XYZ file of C-alpha atoms in Angstrom:
770
model
C 16.718 27.889 19.324
C 17.875 25.017 21.022
C 19.283 22.292 18.829
C 18.580 18.875 18.485
C 19.864 17.556 22.281
C 20.579 13.507 20.883
C 21.628 14.987 17.179
C 25.132 14.782 18.404
C 24.940 12.092 19.427
C 23.207 10.199 16.763
C 25.166 12.056 13.978
C 28.653 10.238 15.889
C 27.509 7.197 16.954
C 27.185 7.575 20.420
C 23.033 7.685 21.450
C 23.620 4.201 23.712
C 19.952 1.705 23.349
C 18.610 -1.161 24.950
C 21.609 -3.540 23.891
C 24.260 -0.896 23.957
C 24.228 -0.875 27.539
C 27.410 -2.296 29.114
C 26.769 -6.171 29.326
C 27.392 -7.899 32.306
C 29.521 -11.297 32.134
C 26.314 -13.813 32.961
C 24.233 -11.931 30.807
C 21.588 -14.860 28.914
C 20.063 -14.543 25.611
C 15.961 -15.557 24.281
C 14.621 -16.880 20.841
C 11.245 -17.740 20.677
C 9.298 -20.646 18.831
C 6.444 -20.219 17.327
C 3.785 -21.337 15.001
C 4.973 -22.737 11.957
C 1.430 -22.309 10.461
C -1.395 -20.211 10.815
C -4.624 -21.664 12.649
C -3.511 -25.589 14.643
C -4.606 -27.156 17.437
C -1.564 -28.404 19.342
C -1.242 -31.421 19.947
C 2.530 -33.253 21.616
C 5.130 -29.299 22.246
C 8.536 -31.703 22.474
C 11.346 -29.153 23.760
C 13.635 -32.622 24.607
C 16.223 -31.578 21.971
C 16.373 -28.326 22.564
C 16.897 -28.454 26.279
C 19.439 -31.182 25.902
C 21.214 -28.191 23.178
C 24.317 -26.851 24.217
C 24.585 -23.486 26.277
C 20.779 -23.915 27.376
C 19.395 -22.248 30.955
C 16.106 -23.525 29.829
C 13.082 -23.613 27.648
C 10.412 -22.346 29.217
C 5.896 -23.141 28.217
C 2.700 -21.563 29.417
C 2.599 -24.018 32.038
C 6.013 -22.182 33.079
C 4.724 -19.124 33.913
C 5.068 -17.670 37.699
C 1.854 -15.829 37.012
C -0.833 -15.344 34.347
C -0.429 -15.681 30.236
C -1.733 -13.053 29.236
C -0.955 -9.494 27.835
C -3.932 -8.407 26.316
C -3.939 -4.367 26.760
C -8.035 -4.461 26.472
C -9.130 -7.575 25.710
C -7.400 -10.558 27.892
C -7.638 -12.635 24.505
C -3.236 -12.567 23.864
C -1.939 -15.353 25.828
C 2.217 -14.468 26.261
C 2.856 -18.385 25.141
C 0.268 -20.705 23.303
C -1.053 -23.457 24.492
C -3.715 -25.947 23.108
C -4.595 -23.415 20.079
C -2.327 -21.177 17.496
C -3.535 -18.490 15.714
C -0.501 -16.949 13.246
C 2.187 -17.766 11.910
C 5.382 -17.305 14.421
C 2.510 -17.286 17.119
C 5.079 -17.981 20.310
C 4.453 -21.165 21.773
C 8.357 -21.636 23.649
C 11.316 -19.035 25.067
C 14.565 -21.353 24.814
C 17.026 -19.062 27.265
C 20.633 -20.042 26.295
C 24.559 -18.279 27.065
C 24.206 -16.594 23.342
C 21.732 -15.533 21.025
C 22.832 -18.324 18.273
C 22.621 -20.771 20.586
C 19.439 -19.867 21.599
C 18.253 -20.116 18.346
C 19.869 -22.859 17.147
C 17.974 -24.912 20.508
C 14.709 -23.277 19.476
C 15.112 -25.530 15.857
C 14.988 -28.082 17.843
C 11.826 -27.956 19.641
C 9.344 -30.376 17.540
C 5.592 -29.277 17.518
C 2.806 -32.002 16.019
C -0.400 -30.272 14.945
C -3.932 -30.649 13.667
C -3.728 -27.293 11.156
C -7.552 -25.762 10.911
C -8.775 -23.888 7.840
C -6.657 -20.027 8.188
C -9.164 -16.905 7.787
C -7.101 -13.837 6.230
C -10.422 -11.341 4.467
C -11.272 -9.362 7.288
C -15.008 -9.352 5.206
C -14.767 -13.553 5.418
C -13.852 -13.113 9.050
C -17.114 -10.913 9.615
C -19.166 -13.339 7.492
C -18.156 -16.303 10.125
C -18.721 -14.597 13.544
C -15.316 -13.403 13.812
C -15.520 -10.234 15.501
C -13.643 -9.020 17.947
C -15.411 -6.860 21.356
C -18.750 -5.213 19.766
C -19.830 -3.535 16.164
C -19.809 0.063 16.577
C -21.478 2.410 14.790
C -21.333 6.721 14.978
C -24.507 8.648 13.235
C -25.490 12.469 13.443
C -28.268 13.445 11.416
C -31.015 11.295 9.481
C -28.753 9.164 7.909
C -31.847 6.887 6.999
C -34.266 9.630 5.569
C -32.263 11.720 3.526
C -31.533 10.006 -0.010
C -34.383 11.579 -1.103
C -33.286 14.516 -0.953
C -30.025 13.984 -3.051
C -29.539 14.951 -7.079
C -26.189 12.520 -6.777
C -25.723 9.074 -4.953
C -22.018 7.636 -5.841
C -21.380 4.003 -4.556
C -18.385 2.007 -4.084
C -15.493 0.043 -2.339
C -12.310 1.092 -0.296
C -9.169 -2.143 -0.164
C -6.448 -0.613 1.892
C -3.039 -1.885 2.762
C -1.352 -2.577 5.792
C 1.970 -1.121 6.468
C 5.289 -2.653 8.149
C 6.479 -0.232 11.189
C 10.632 -0.703 9.704
C 11.372 1.181 12.447
C 15.410 1.376 12.539
C 15.683 -0.329 16.582
C 14.151 -4.089 16.018
C 11.731 -4.966 18.722
C 14.328 -5.949 22.652
C 14.381 -5.880 26.465
C 16.940 -6.955 29.107
C 16.072 -7.570 32.249
C 18.040 -8.479 35.578
C 16.603 -9.965 38.446
C 17.602 -7.745 41.610
C 17.645 -8.458 45.370
C 14.537 -9.283 47.124
C 12.905 -10.697 43.715
C 13.013 -7.533 42.051
C 13.631 -7.406 38.375
C 14.736 -4.616 36.618
C 13.916 -3.591 32.332
C 15.293 -2.097 30.176
C 13.186 -2.066 26.459
C 12.535 -0.498 23.752
C 8.626 0.684 24.257
C 6.402 3.488 24.285
C 4.466 2.162 27.132
C 7.195 1.353 29.671
C 3.954 1.091 32.662
C 2.150 -1.317 30.344
C 5.669 -2.981 30.158
C 5.864 -2.858 33.976
C 2.549 -3.604 34.172
C 2.184 -6.828 32.241
C 5.422 -8.530 33.221
C 4.060 -8.074 37.203
C 0.987 -9.999 36.198
C 2.775 -12.297 34.323
C 5.513 -13.225 37.414
C 2.859 -13.010 39.682
C 4.434 -9.776 40.866
C 3.686 -6.553 42.097
C 4.232 -3.491 40.163
C 6.547 -2.313 42.801
C 8.731 -5.238 42.230
C 9.490 -4.638 38.485
C 11.579 -1.233 37.075
C 11.036 0.063 33.985
C 13.270 2.482 32.352
C 13.619 3.647 28.571
C 16.191 5.280 27.684
C 14.928 6.351 23.923
C 13.596 4.835 20.889
C 15.224 3.679 17.660
C 11.906 4.865 16.058
C 8.580 3.377 17.431
C 5.424 4.584 15.416
C 3.335 2.679 17.320
C 4.195 -0.723 16.740
C 6.179 -0.231 20.104
C 3.157 1.080 22.035
C 1.873 -2.177 23.203
C 3.797 -4.764 21.329
C 7.262 -4.138 23.208
C 5.498 -5.482 25.961
C 5.894 -9.002 24.305
C 9.204 -8.837 24.104
C 9.992 -7.024 27.675
C 8.058 -9.809 29.157
C 9.928 -12.459 28.108
C 12.984 -10.975 28.580
C 11.947 -10.662 32.466
C 10.550 -14.342 32.205
C 13.775 -15.874 31.243
C 15.260 -13.911 33.783
C 13.575 -15.195 36.722
C 12.956 -18.639 35.683
C 16.853 -18.948 34.734
C 18.346 -16.489 37.120
C 20.404 -13.887 35.065
C 20.248 -11.581 33.065
C 18.530 -12.368 30.066
C 18.493 -9.720 26.665
C 16.428 -10.461 23.399
C 16.520 -8.749 20.546
C 15.130 -9.530 17.174
C 16.832 -9.831 13.700
C 15.569 -7.804 11.066
C 13.346 -10.539 9.503
C 12.393 -11.950 13.299
C 10.578 -8.558 13.843
C 9.207 -8.615 10.665
C 7.397 -12.032 11.138
C 6.450 -11.682 14.714
C 4.873 -8.561 14.717
C 1.992 -6.692 13.960
C 0.961 -4.111 11.762
C -0.776 -1.278 10.338
C -4.507 -2.410 9.921
C -5.699 -3.526 6.498
C -9.291 -2.239 5.932
C -11.815 -3.269 3.118
C -14.794 -0.328 3.436
C -18.021 0.007 1.541
C -19.498 3.429 0.696
C -21.905 5.403 -0.667
C -22.763 8.926 -0.188
C -25.612 11.456 -1.381
C -25.176 15.047 -2.277
C -27.326 17.457 -3.802
C -27.368 19.194 -7.454
C -24.090 22.002 -6.616
C -22.546 18.683 -4.788
C -22.758 18.975 -0.774
C -22.848 15.987 1.151
C -26.355 16.117 2.210
C -25.580 11.853 3.442
C -22.886 9.627 3.968
C -22.571 6.004 5.241
C -19.983 3.506 5.619
C -18.861 -0.385 6.351
C -15.446 -0.405 7.613
C -14.418 -3.940 8.326
C -10.521 -4.544 10.122
C -8.383 -6.800 9.502
C -7.290 -6.405 13.210
C -4.971 -9.640 13.234
C -5.738 -12.796 15.285
C -6.378 -11.017 19.061
C -7.423 -7.725 20.083
C -4.280 -5.749 20.834
C -5.243 -2.389 20.356
C -7.728 -2.391 17.637
C -10.669 -1.874 19.406
C -8.810 1.435 19.996
C -7.880 1.669 15.937
C -11.383 1.203 15.120
C -12.548 4.128 17.007
C -9.810 6.106 15.831
C -11.237 5.338 12.937
C -15.489 6.082 13.113
C -13.918 9.413 14.758
C -12.398 10.507 11.409
C -14.680 8.680 8.796
C -16.193 12.207 7.646
C -11.954 13.726 7.191
C -12.646 17.247 6.949
C -16.325 17.384 5.065
C -19.401 18.874 7.090
C -21.628 16.069 6.966
C -25.620 16.570 8.629
C -26.165 12.977 8.142
C -23.974 10.281 8.603
C -23.903 6.620 9.995
C -20.615 4.746 9.569
C -20.940 1.481 11.201
C -17.235 -0.093 12.393
C -15.708 -3.819 12.838
C -13.131 -5.766 14.584
C -12.985 -9.167 12.587
C -10.603 -11.247 14.122
C -8.161 -13.345 11.572
C -4.982 -15.682 11.761
C -2.396 -12.962 11.200
C -0.177 -11.842 13.782
C -2.437 -9.117 15.698
C -2.106 -5.927 13.986
C -1.125 -2.801 16.402
C -1.352 0.883 16.278
C 0.526 2.930 13.823
C 1.099 6.663 13.359
C -2.456 7.576 13.064
C -4.070 5.242 15.212
C -7.318 4.210 12.331
C -7.460 7.540 11.480
C -5.732 7.661 7.745
C -8.205 4.398 6.870
C -11.185 7.097 8.013
C -9.910 9.271 5.507
C -9.491 7.752 2.656
C -12.382 6.456 2.540
C -14.381 9.627 2.249
C -11.454 10.910 0.021
C -12.268 8.016 -2.408
C -16.383 8.874 -1.993
C -15.760 12.276 -2.940
C -13.520 11.576 -5.506
C -16.169 9.010 -7.384
C -18.987 11.911 -6.412
C -16.764 13.775 -8.925
C -16.006 11.176 -11.427
C -20.291 10.824 -11.123
C -20.984 14.707 -11.694
C -17.676 15.221 -13.614
C -16.190 18.317 -11.745
C -13.153 18.741 -10.035
C -12.418 17.009 -7.411
C -10.881 20.048 -5.515
C -14.238 21.713 -6.222
C -16.079 19.533 -3.648
C -13.890 18.902 -1.055
C -13.658 23.061 -1.293
C -17.493 23.652 -1.014
C -17.738 21.076 1.774
C -15.002 21.596 4.062
C -15.531 22.366 8.045
C -16.565 25.505 8.948
C -17.109 26.235 12.944
C -20.080 25.683 13.998
C -20.469 21.978 12.283
C -20.843 19.065 14.196
C -18.859 16.100 13.377
C -20.647 12.579 13.585
C -19.298 11.789 17.556
C -21.076 15.153 18.306
C -17.981 17.537 19.318
C -18.561 20.969 17.343
C -15.854 22.594 14.802
C -14.503 25.933 16.835
C -12.604 27.468 14.659
C -11.540 28.334 10.824
C -7.911 26.798 10.385
C -9.106 24.172 8.261
C -10.091 26.676 5.834
C -7.532 28.742 6.656
C -5.101 26.555 5.648
C -6.790 25.209 2.629
C -6.755 28.994 1.280
C -2.845 29.758 1.522
C -2.095 26.585 0.439
C -4.212 26.503 -2.814
C -4.024 30.305 -3.634
C 0.399 29.647 -2.376
C 0.315 26.857 -5.657
C -2.499 28.502 -8.100
C -5.003 26.014 -7.641
C -6.774 26.874 -10.737
C -3.777 27.566 -12.625
C -2.160 24.547 -11.827
C -4.648 22.443 -13.134
C -4.491 24.311 -16.043
C -0.863 23.721 -16.459
C -1.524 20.050 -15.670
C -4.124 19.681 -18.475
C -2.078 21.619 -20.944
C 0.329 19.184 -20.371
C -1.740 16.210 -20.483
C -3.126 17.178 -24.285
C 0.136 17.441 -25.625
C 1.930 14.418 -24.647
C 0.600 10.661 -25.187
C 2.839 8.494 -23.044
C 3.608 10.620 -19.871
C 0.626 12.336 -17.825
C 0.378 14.577 -14.850
C -1.809 14.743 -11.661
C -2.714 16.448 -8.957
C -4.203 16.671 -5.519
C -5.173 18.126 -2.313
C -5.432 16.799 1.168
C -7.297 18.846 3.854
C -6.694 16.784 7.372
C -8.295 17.410 10.579
C -7.221 15.174 13.498
C -8.289 14.783 16.508
C -5.974 15.184 19.403
C -6.022 13.568 22.885
C -6.514 9.513 23.629
C -9.764 9.033 22.670
C -9.801 6.533 25.763
C -10.383 9.907 28.267
C -8.508 8.547 31.245
C -5.354 8.192 30.070
C -5.108 11.895 29.166
C -2.978 12.034 32.229
C 0.893 12.450 32.760
C 3.094 13.472 35.884
C 6.582 15.069 35.919
C 9.458 15.661 38.818
C 11.462 18.346 38.673
C 14.380 18.792 40.989
C 16.787 21.715 41.115
C 19.946 21.101 42.982
C 22.105 23.492 44.712
C 24.730 24.122 41.357
C 21.470 25.371 39.924
C 22.075 22.090 37.504
C 18.173 20.556 37.101
C 16.800 17.250 36.609
C 13.361 16.727 34.516
C 12.309 13.377 34.501
C 7.982 12.613 32.854
C 6.602 9.913 32.101
C 6.928 10.657 27.955
C 9.798 8.599 25.926
C 12.316 10.252 23.520
C 11.879 7.857 20.327
C 12.816 10.454 17.375
C 10.160 13.498 17.449
C 12.396 15.400 19.675
C 10.373 15.187 23.358
C 13.696 15.308 25.022
C 14.866 19.007 23.445
C 10.671 20.508 24.226
C 10.850 19.177 26.958
C 14.222 20.814 28.430
C 12.703 24.074 26.040
C 9.716 24.459 28.510
C 11.142 23.384 31.326
C 14.399 26.242 31.109
C 11.721 28.812 29.693
C 9.084 27.894 32.917
C 12.582 28.577 34.992
C 14.209 31.769 33.484
C 17.391 29.979 32.356
C 19.576 28.613 29.786
C 18.692 25.693 28.406
C 22.559 23.648 29.421
C 21.461 23.782 32.810
C 18.356 21.313 31.554
C 18.809 17.580 32.047
C 16.025 15.134 30.735
C 17.042 12.193 32.556
C 15.890 8.401 30.744
C 12.035 7.360 31.465
C 11.603 5.234 34.782
C 8.246 4.064 36.130
C 10.055 4.290 40.313
C 10.268 8.434 39.251
C 7.033 8.260 37.704
C 4.205 6.012 38.356
C 0.846 5.204 36.058
C 2.203 6.903 32.954
C 0.442 6.794 29.761
C 2.070 5.858 26.668
C 4.158 7.838 24.389
C 1.245 8.202 22.021
C -1.377 9.950 20.592
C 0.333 13.012 18.954
C -0.143 14.447 22.860
C 3.333 13.494 24.309
C 4.370 17.120 24.697
C 0.757 18.242 25.305
C 0.938 15.972 28.064
C 4.284 15.905 29.601
C 4.895 19.542 28.212
C 2.680 20.501 30.565
C 2.808 18.218 33.384
C 7.114 19.533 32.737
C 5.787 23.214 33.325
C 3.402 22.701 36.600
C 6.756 21.250 37.810
C 8.744 24.298 37.347
C 5.994 26.924 37.461
C 5.866 25.584 41.365
C 9.565 26.138 41.978
C 9.792 28.896 40.275
C 6.796 30.492 42.579
C 8.689 29.306 45.722
C 12.092 31.189 44.130
C 10.240 34.305 44.170
C 9.228 34.351 47.377
C 12.506 33.497 48.104
C 13.684 36.463 45.797
C 11.248 38.753 47.372
C 12.521 38.105 51.398
C 16.262 38.284 50.436
C 15.804 41.989 48.406
C 12.974 43.016 50.779
C 10.666 43.383 48.061
C 7.051 44.067 49.288
C 4.368 40.630 48.604
C 2.682 41.821 45.826
C 6.183 42.555 43.742
C 6.244 41.221 40.849
C 9.026 38.900 40.231
C 10.645 37.601 36.934
C 13.713 35.244 36.307
C 14.818 35.700 32.793
C 18.191 34.832 31.360
C 19.103 34.068 34.540
C 18.675 36.773 36.251
C 16.091 38.463 38.604
C 14.419 41.580 38.147
C 11.314 43.294 40.712
C 8.950 44.636 39.074
C 11.014 44.871 35.808
C 13.831 46.519 37.580
C 17.563 44.530 37.920
C 17.894 43.062 41.807
C 21.593 41.861 41.178
C 20.398 38.246 42.186
C 21.273 35.659 40.005
C 20.156 32.526 39.555
C 22.921 30.468 40.960
C 22.664 32.856 44.175
C 18.576 32.826 44.229
C 19.209 28.921 44.203
C 21.432 28.267 47.183
C 19.507 31.071 48.953
C 16.691 28.771 48.696
C 17.844 25.947 50.093
C 20.029 27.359 52.469
C 16.068 29.123 53.380
C 15.078 25.605 53.824
C 12.776 25.733 50.752
C 11.396 22.854 48.996
C 13.668 22.448 45.440
C 11.647 19.732 44.376
C 8.507 19.442 42.885
C 6.226 16.996 40.820
C 3.700 18.142 38.075
C 0.368 16.654 37.258
C -1.404 17.797 34.004
C -5.002 15.968 33.228
C -6.557 17.419 29.722
C -9.772 19.636 30.552
C -12.920 19.368 28.827
C -12.759 16.107 27.368
C -15.604 13.241 28.032
C -16.384 10.563 25.299
C -19.837 8.369 26.108
C -19.414 4.992 24.203
C -23.020 3.928 26.016
C -24.548 7.267 22.748
C -21.697 7.013 20.953
C -21.249 10.839 21.572
C -19.360 13.612 23.226
C -15.929 15.985 23.041
C -13.749 13.715 22.638
C -10.491 15.707 21.800
C -9.038 18.740 23.038
C -8.179 20.109 19.237
C -7.907 19.694 16.298
C -4.446 19.716 14.009
C -3.861 19.655 10.515
C -3.799 21.798 7.467
C -3.608 21.066 3.304
C -1.651 19.828 0.789
C -1.361 19.751 -2.265
C 0.708 16.728 -4.058
C 1.938 17.018 -7.914
C 3.560 13.989 -9.471
C 4.443 12.826 -13.096
C 3.700 9.205 -14.769
C 5.035 6.997 -17.077
C 1.635 5.557 -18.421
C 3.949 2.852 -20.703
C 5.610 1.341 -18.029
C 3.510 2.418 -14.902
C 6.709 4.613 -13.189
C 5.697 7.559 -11.422
C 7.577 10.215 -9.455
C 6.753 12.354 -7.199
C 7.514 16.077 -8.345
C 6.131 18.461 -5.567
C 4.007 18.147 -1.679
C 3.297 21.694 -0.602
C 1.641 22.150 2.862
C 0.212 24.894 4.841
C 0.694 23.198 8.566
C -1.219 24.188 11.875
C 1.465 23.919 14.939
C 0.540 26.501 16.620
C 3.338 28.428 18.289
C 6.635 26.394 17.307
C 8.371 25.055 20.458
C 11.004 24.794 17.866
C 10.499 24.738 13.974
C 13.386 22.321 12.792
C 12.217 19.332 14.982
C 8.694 20.007 13.930
C 9.835 20.010 10.397
C 10.837 17.140 10.855
C 7.718 15.609 11.861
C 6.061 17.087 8.785
C 8.600 16.135 6.453
C 9.056 12.114 8.122
C 5.750 11.099 8.623
C 4.324 12.866 4.625
C 7.299 10.091 4.004
C 5.368 7.321 5.573
C 2.243 8.727 4.387
C 3.406 8.589 0.881
C 5.104 5.094 0.960
C 1.678 3.914 2.525
C -0.037 4.954 0.144
C 2.473 4.070 -3.314
C 5.446 1.412 -2.717
C 5.132 0.035 0.416
C 2.839 -3.534 -0.471
C 1.994 -5.485 2.909
C 1.770 -9.133 1.766
C 0.314 -12.569 3.002
C 0.356 -16.232 1.215
C -2.665 -18.172 1.019
C -1.231 -19.791 4.281
C -1.150 -16.685 6.189
C 2.636 -17.180 5.517
C 4.229 -13.336 5.065
C 5.652 -12.870 1.745
C 7.290 -8.986 1.725
C 9.086 -10.132 5.023
C 12.464 -8.178 4.747
C 13.879 -4.670 3.064
C 14.342 -6.979 -0.059
C 10.950 -7.651 -0.841
C 9.156 -4.552 1.340
C 9.898 -1.629 -0.059
C 9.871 1.618 2.260
C 10.664 5.423 0.705
C 14.094 6.728 0.514
C 16.021 9.955 -0.428
C 15.058 9.349 -4.174
C 11.420 8.651 -3.497
C 10.930 11.886 -1.839
C 9.229 15.004 -3.885
C 11.944 16.887 -5.721
C 10.299 19.968 -3.926
C 9.061 20.076 -0.620
C 7.251 23.502 1.089
C 5.597 23.574 3.841
C 4.846 26.073 5.758
C 3.555 26.521 9.102
C 0.117 28.646 10.068
C 0.847 32.178 11.250
C -1.406 33.362 14.107
C -2.435 30.347 15.279
C -1.137 29.789 19.275
C -2.751 26.952 20.853
C -3.630 27.755 24.183
C -4.056 24.912 25.491
C -0.113 23.847 24.338
C 2.775 24.300 26.650
C 3.671 28.108 25.234
C 1.231 27.776 22.289
C 2.239 24.348 20.796
C -0.043 22.636 19.087
C 0.601 18.382 18.550
C 2.301 17.516 14.976
C 3.347 13.937 15.212
C 0.680 12.481 13.576
C -1.878 14.626 11.034
C 0.919 15.314 8.433
C 1.433 12.030 7.945
C -2.184 12.056 6.274
C -0.969 14.233 3.642
C 0.428 11.244 1.939
C -3.136 10.168 1.233
C -3.393 12.605 -1.895
C -0.754 11.118 -3.798
C -3.150 8.489 -4.488
C -5.603 10.371 -5.680
C -3.033 12.959 -7.600
C -1.845 9.666 -9.471
C -5.094 8.768 -10.615
C -5.523 11.429 -12.186
C -2.868 10.969 -14.410
C -4.121 7.316 -14.798
C -7.847 8.480 -15.817
C -6.053 11.182 -17.683
C -4.510 8.462 -19.902
C -7.187 6.009 -19.839
C -10.340 8.305 -19.393
C -12.899 4.723 -19.563
C -10.718 2.419 -17.089
C -12.022 1.804 -13.740
C -9.776 2.174 -11.450
C -10.294 0.507 -8.054
C -9.821 2.458 -4.201
C -7.249 0.459 -3.680
C -4.227 1.270 -1.837
C -0.856 1.085 -2.275
C -0.952 1.825 -5.471
C 2.246 0.337 -6.771
C 3.787 1.552 -10.324
C 3.100 -2.626 -11.200
C -0.784 -1.653 -10.528
C -0.923 1.129 -11.861
C 0.292 -0.872 -14.915
C -2.406 -2.766 -14.700
C -4.966 -0.380 -14.320
C -4.733 1.165 -17.129
C -3.985 -1.748 -19.357
C -6.666 -4.231 -18.269
C -5.991 -6.007 -21.412
C -2.966 -7.262 -20.224
C -5.094 -9.666 -18.211
C -6.528 -11.392 -21.030
C -3.249 -12.335 -22.817
C -0.890 -13.130 -20.346
C -0.707 -14.522 -16.766
C -1.154 -11.562 -14.326
C -2.974 -12.291 -10.873
C -6.014 -10.127 -10.739
C -5.277 -9.762 -7.362
C -1.938 -6.932 -8.864
C -5.173 -4.867 -9.521
C -5.652 -4.109 -5.604
C -4.630 -5.392 -2.091
C -5.647 -8.507 -1.610
C -8.041 -8.292 1.722
C -6.143 -9.681 3.516
C -3.145 -8.278 2.312
């Protein structure tokens, strides 16, 4: 098994990122001046003092941009630099370019702005009621949702409030732009979307795409936060380089990154669920109010994904799912691992928990009863094609002895007062593909050099997920050579054009298949030469394995190096461009139906917790997972993805408490006030098994996507903690409000504390604008 190609570089601190590149002597630095308030009209903007500050080369306003002042990826509602109206704290108004980063920041502090403040809207429900809706509302429906309610024996309804989440990538947003001859610009940037950066830089500068070269070596983490929002910082660097005429670098400090960038979308939702006497779901309705922030960004796509996963892993014959993207005065929220799917899943899981409470039956019994099976239809029209959700459920519940686990937990709770245990099962069924169909395409360029070494360029971006290692493994296997011969190049828009973002858990599926296509094309040419060199028949079976050429299973004495040389001398092309477009996917947004996903990935997790009900503290004792990865390309890398995604999901549900004050200022603005999971937070026992005999025919060599689905296993911890809370306080009304921080746990079990102390009631659940 090939080791992670970047592993040694990371461990030794030798891996290079944007600002590790050798600095030119005339490198300048950029800093953005942003709005000090969340919502206001701009009366005046005085940059005279900033221009006179030491080291300043330029102070750039919207009117100075050579091209179009617009960077919105879906809806054109997001200027690069605000002019007359600011919509959130930090909304960029001016760009300062100076000789040093310190001088640029000092000059930015000298900018003066006069504003006529307007009331900010921070709550998505309030935004919806005010008509502040981005794009159109969406509704997915299946069956007869309005007529099915009389068939229900049990009906429950409730509300969910789901907090946002900071990306906390190790490498903050950054870019470096260098002006070249003939007006061209070369940009090194930390982005998941090199083509989006290229396209928007060209638009902002009034240039053609081919005048902008964007290169990405690797990212120090992305998690969706650099799918769109990295584009802005690449544009700022490019604008500064174009106007100042020198290379310009923009690197955000951690506090600046927290303040300027969007997060995972907070949601507020209402649900209503009806079931028959046995607990089978008859009908489900949900209304999702998405806090999009001040501009569309990728919110319409995130909203759509919420609807796709609004029924989770369950058969729902009658459903109506409504969603609205609500404009508020927060930084535009953006992509985050799961892309709206986790929010949708949380709501259906909450509805099942409410039904379990009402029926006084174990929640996991209702989950098992309603799990999807082949032939079931999702609300968006795609048919369930396999039993893998059920297979993973059966495997993990057998492994933990689910009935015995409940008995052990209940026995412990019956004999302990202050300490209580809880557990929960969380099935995940997650669609793999970009839901915007045209994005499901990728190109790759493969060269075989005369010394036998191989160069591969794809449109995919390495961001810690092991893409480089996977691509090298795919190409080495396709060509029959040692992985050490493969070099995976930096992602560059001059070598692969029009690439889709590295996102949607589709990067290996798309780029791996494109690289495979190119490698196989070269392989066919090599085999033709091998037949000619050995005098074999045209139909002879040629195999290159372990760098040896075999014909009809017999060694020929011809090795890789000799074959490559012979191919070159015969004037046969040793380069190929590969292309892959995901087949058999489609979706009609007018009818809200189709087959948007290539396949589904996921699995099932069981989470166990212990809670100190006097103090509200808790620990995650164990998480057991059976995950469908298809045939792993690299078990170590895939395991790392599962464990890392789980950590993010657990953090989102528990300790990552994103907070804004009533004026729209971020309160959790650094890692002292925003807690993320650490090694001590993780479960004492973490067991991950991969589903056996589960090859995916569309994935490279049977592989399945792994990046996003495991995050949603983290949702289980909410319901495990809720189990423990209900064991201590059976009559407590525990809201479906995440994250379930220790403070909220304590107040949820001891509501009398609100009567005897000055406690913010919102501590019971996140504010709708949190």
